[in-house]
């Protein structure tokens, strides 16, 4: 069984930074497509960023472009989401998702594995 575990969330003031991590455990898993999503109270889950493990290509939602950066650590089998210049509207539960297939990174239903989520709160 594959498990994804997010960490790094917390409370930060507007303009601050956080770095989220997504690590996988369990059976050997070659992830090809990875996505970061978020869901705020009363809102639908939305895609934030996507990443193709092998090529390194990335995709960002317009709302986070220039502020968020997705990256990986091969040795640790971990994907990161560096979030800078955070805004109150970034407050949400953040989830990572992954699949061994090449998919449209923006579609939540295309991912097979999801983490449990980590809360990010941006408030003064």
Short mmCIF file of C-alpha atoms in Angstrom, two decimals:
data_model
loop_
_atom_site.label_atom_id
_atom_site.label_comp_id
_atom_site.label_asym_id
_atom_site.label_seq_id
_atom_site.Cartn_x
_atom_site.Cartn_y
_atom_site.Cartn_z
CA UNK A 1 0.00 0.00 0.00
CA UNK A 2 1.22 3.47 -0.87
CA UNK A 3 0.94 6.25 1.67
CA UNK A 4 1.57 9.94 1.18
CA UNK A 5 2.33 12.06 4.20
CA UNK A 6 2.30 15.84 4.15
CA UNK A 7 3.99 18.03 6.72
CA UNK A 8 5.09 21.60 7.20
CA UNK A 9 1.80 23.38 7.60
CA UNK A 10 1.14 25.92 10.32
CA UNK A 11 0.20 29.46 11.18
CA UNK A 12 2.06 32.26 9.44
CA UNK A 13 1.59 35.98 9.08
CA UNK A 14 0.79 37.54 5.71
CA UNK A 15 3.96 37.87 3.69
CA UNK A 16 5.53 34.91 5.45
CA UNK A 17 6.73 31.60 4.09
CA UNK A 18 6.15 27.91 4.66
CA UNK A 19 7.60 24.81 3.04
CA UNK A 20 5.35 21.80 2.72
CA UNK A 21 6.70 18.29 2.27
CA UNK A 22 5.10 15.24 0.75
CA UNK A 23 6.81 11.93 1.37
CA UNK A 24 5.67 8.50 0.36
CA UNK A 25 6.00 5.24 2.22
CA UNK A 26 4.85 1.71 1.77
CA UNK A 27 5.45 -0.41 -1.27
CA UNK A 28 7.83 0.73 -3.97
CA UNK A 29 6.15 3.39 -5.95
CA UNK A 30 7.36 5.16 -9.04
CA UNK A 31 5.47 8.34 -9.08
CA UNK A 32 5.24 10.12 -12.38
CA UNK A 33 2.77 12.91 -11.73
CA UNK A 34 2.48 14.81 -8.46
CA UNK A 35 0.07 17.53 -7.55
CA UNK A 36 -0.54 19.92 -4.72
CA UNK A 37 -4.15 20.84 -4.03
CA UNK A 38 -5.87 22.91 -1.41
CA UNK A 39 -9.33 23.19 0.03
CA UNK A 40 -10.62 26.10 2.03
CA UNK A 41 -13.74 25.85 4.21
CA UNK A 42 -16.87 25.92 2.09
CA UNK A 43 -14.94 25.77 -1.15
CA UNK A 44 -14.09 23.08 -3.63
CA UNK A 45 -10.68 21.50 -3.77
CA UNK A 46 -8.48 23.38 -6.21
CA UNK A 47 -5.19 22.58 -7.85
CA UNK A 48 -2.22 24.67 -6.81
CA UNK A 49 0.73 23.12 -8.58
CA UNK A 50 1.74 20.03 -10.51
CA UNK A 51 5.03 18.34 -11.21
CA UNK A 52 6.31 15.58 -13.46
CA UNK A 53 8.91 13.59 -11.56
CA UNK A 54 11.05 12.47 -14.49
CA UNK A 55 11.10 15.56 -16.65
CA UNK A 56 10.90 18.08 -13.83
CA UNK A 57 8.29 20.09 -15.66
CA UNK A 58 6.00 22.13 -13.46
CA UNK A 59 2.64 23.82 -13.57
CA UNK A 60 1.20 26.50 -11.30
CA UNK A 61 -2.19 28.03 -10.82
CA UNK A 62 -2.27 31.71 -11.68
CA UNK A 63 -3.11 32.55 -8.08
CA UNK A 64 0.23 31.21 -6.83
CA UNK A 65 2.50 31.74 -9.81
CA UNK A 66 5.65 33.58 -8.78
CA UNK A 67 5.08 32.83 -5.09
CA UNK A 68 5.03 29.02 -4.88
CA UNK A 69 7.73 26.64 -6.08
CA UNK A 70 7.48 22.87 -6.35
CA UNK A 71 10.63 20.76 -6.14
CA UNK A 72 11.82 17.26 -5.31
CA UNK A 73 14.48 15.35 -3.44
CA UNK A 74 15.21 12.10 -5.24
CA UNK A 75 17.11 10.54 -2.35
CA UNK A 76 14.27 11.18 0.07
CA UNK A 77 11.47 10.48 -2.41
CA UNK A 78 9.94 13.71 -1.27
CA UNK A 79 8.24 16.56 -3.06
CA UNK A 80 8.18 20.04 -1.61
CA UNK A 81 6.02 23.11 -2.03
CA UNK A 82 7.82 26.29 -1.06
CA UNK A 83 5.27 28.99 -0.40
CA UNK A 84 6.43 32.59 -0.19
CA UNK A 85 4.62 35.88 0.25
CA UNK A 86 1.64 34.07 1.70
CA UNK A 87 -1.74 35.77 1.69
CA UNK A 88 -4.83 35.21 3.84
CA UNK A 89 -6.57 33.72 0.81
CA UNK A 90 -3.96 30.95 0.79
CA UNK A 91 -5.47 29.62 4.01
CA UNK A 92 -6.62 26.05 3.38
CA UNK A 93 -5.85 22.41 3.96
CA UNK A 94 -3.14 21.44 1.51
CA UNK A 95 -2.99 17.97 0.01
CA UNK A 96 -0.44 16.22 -2.12
CA UNK A 97 -1.50 13.62 -4.63
CA UNK A 98 0.41 11.26 -6.87
CA UNK A 99 0.08 8.64 -9.54
CA UNK A 100 2.50 6.48 -11.53
CA UNK A 101 0.75 7.58 -14.72
CA UNK A 102 1.20 10.64 -16.89
CA UNK A 103 -1.98 12.61 -16.42
CA UNK A 104 -3.42 16.08 -16.68
CA UNK A 105 -1.92 17.54 -13.51
CA UNK A 106 -4.90 19.80 -12.94
CA UNK A 107 -7.54 17.10 -12.51
CA UNK A 108 -8.00 15.77 -8.96
CA UNK A 109 -9.81 12.65 -10.12
CA UNK A 110 -6.81 11.56 -12.17
CA UNK A 111 -4.66 10.97 -9.09
CA UNK A 112 -4.70 7.63 -7.33
CA UNK A 113 -3.02 8.43 -4.04
CA UNK A 114 -3.67 11.26 -1.63
CA UNK A 115 -2.18 12.43 1.62
CA UNK A 116 -4.16 13.32 4.71
CA UNK A 117 -3.62 17.06 4.32
CA UNK A 118 -1.84 19.72 6.32
CA UNK A 119 -3.41 22.96 7.53
CA UNK A 120 -1.99 26.27 6.37
CA UNK A 121 -3.35 29.38 8.07
CA UNK A 122 -2.27 32.84 7.00
CA UNK A 123 -3.38 35.43 9.50
CA UNK A 124 -2.09 38.38 11.44
#
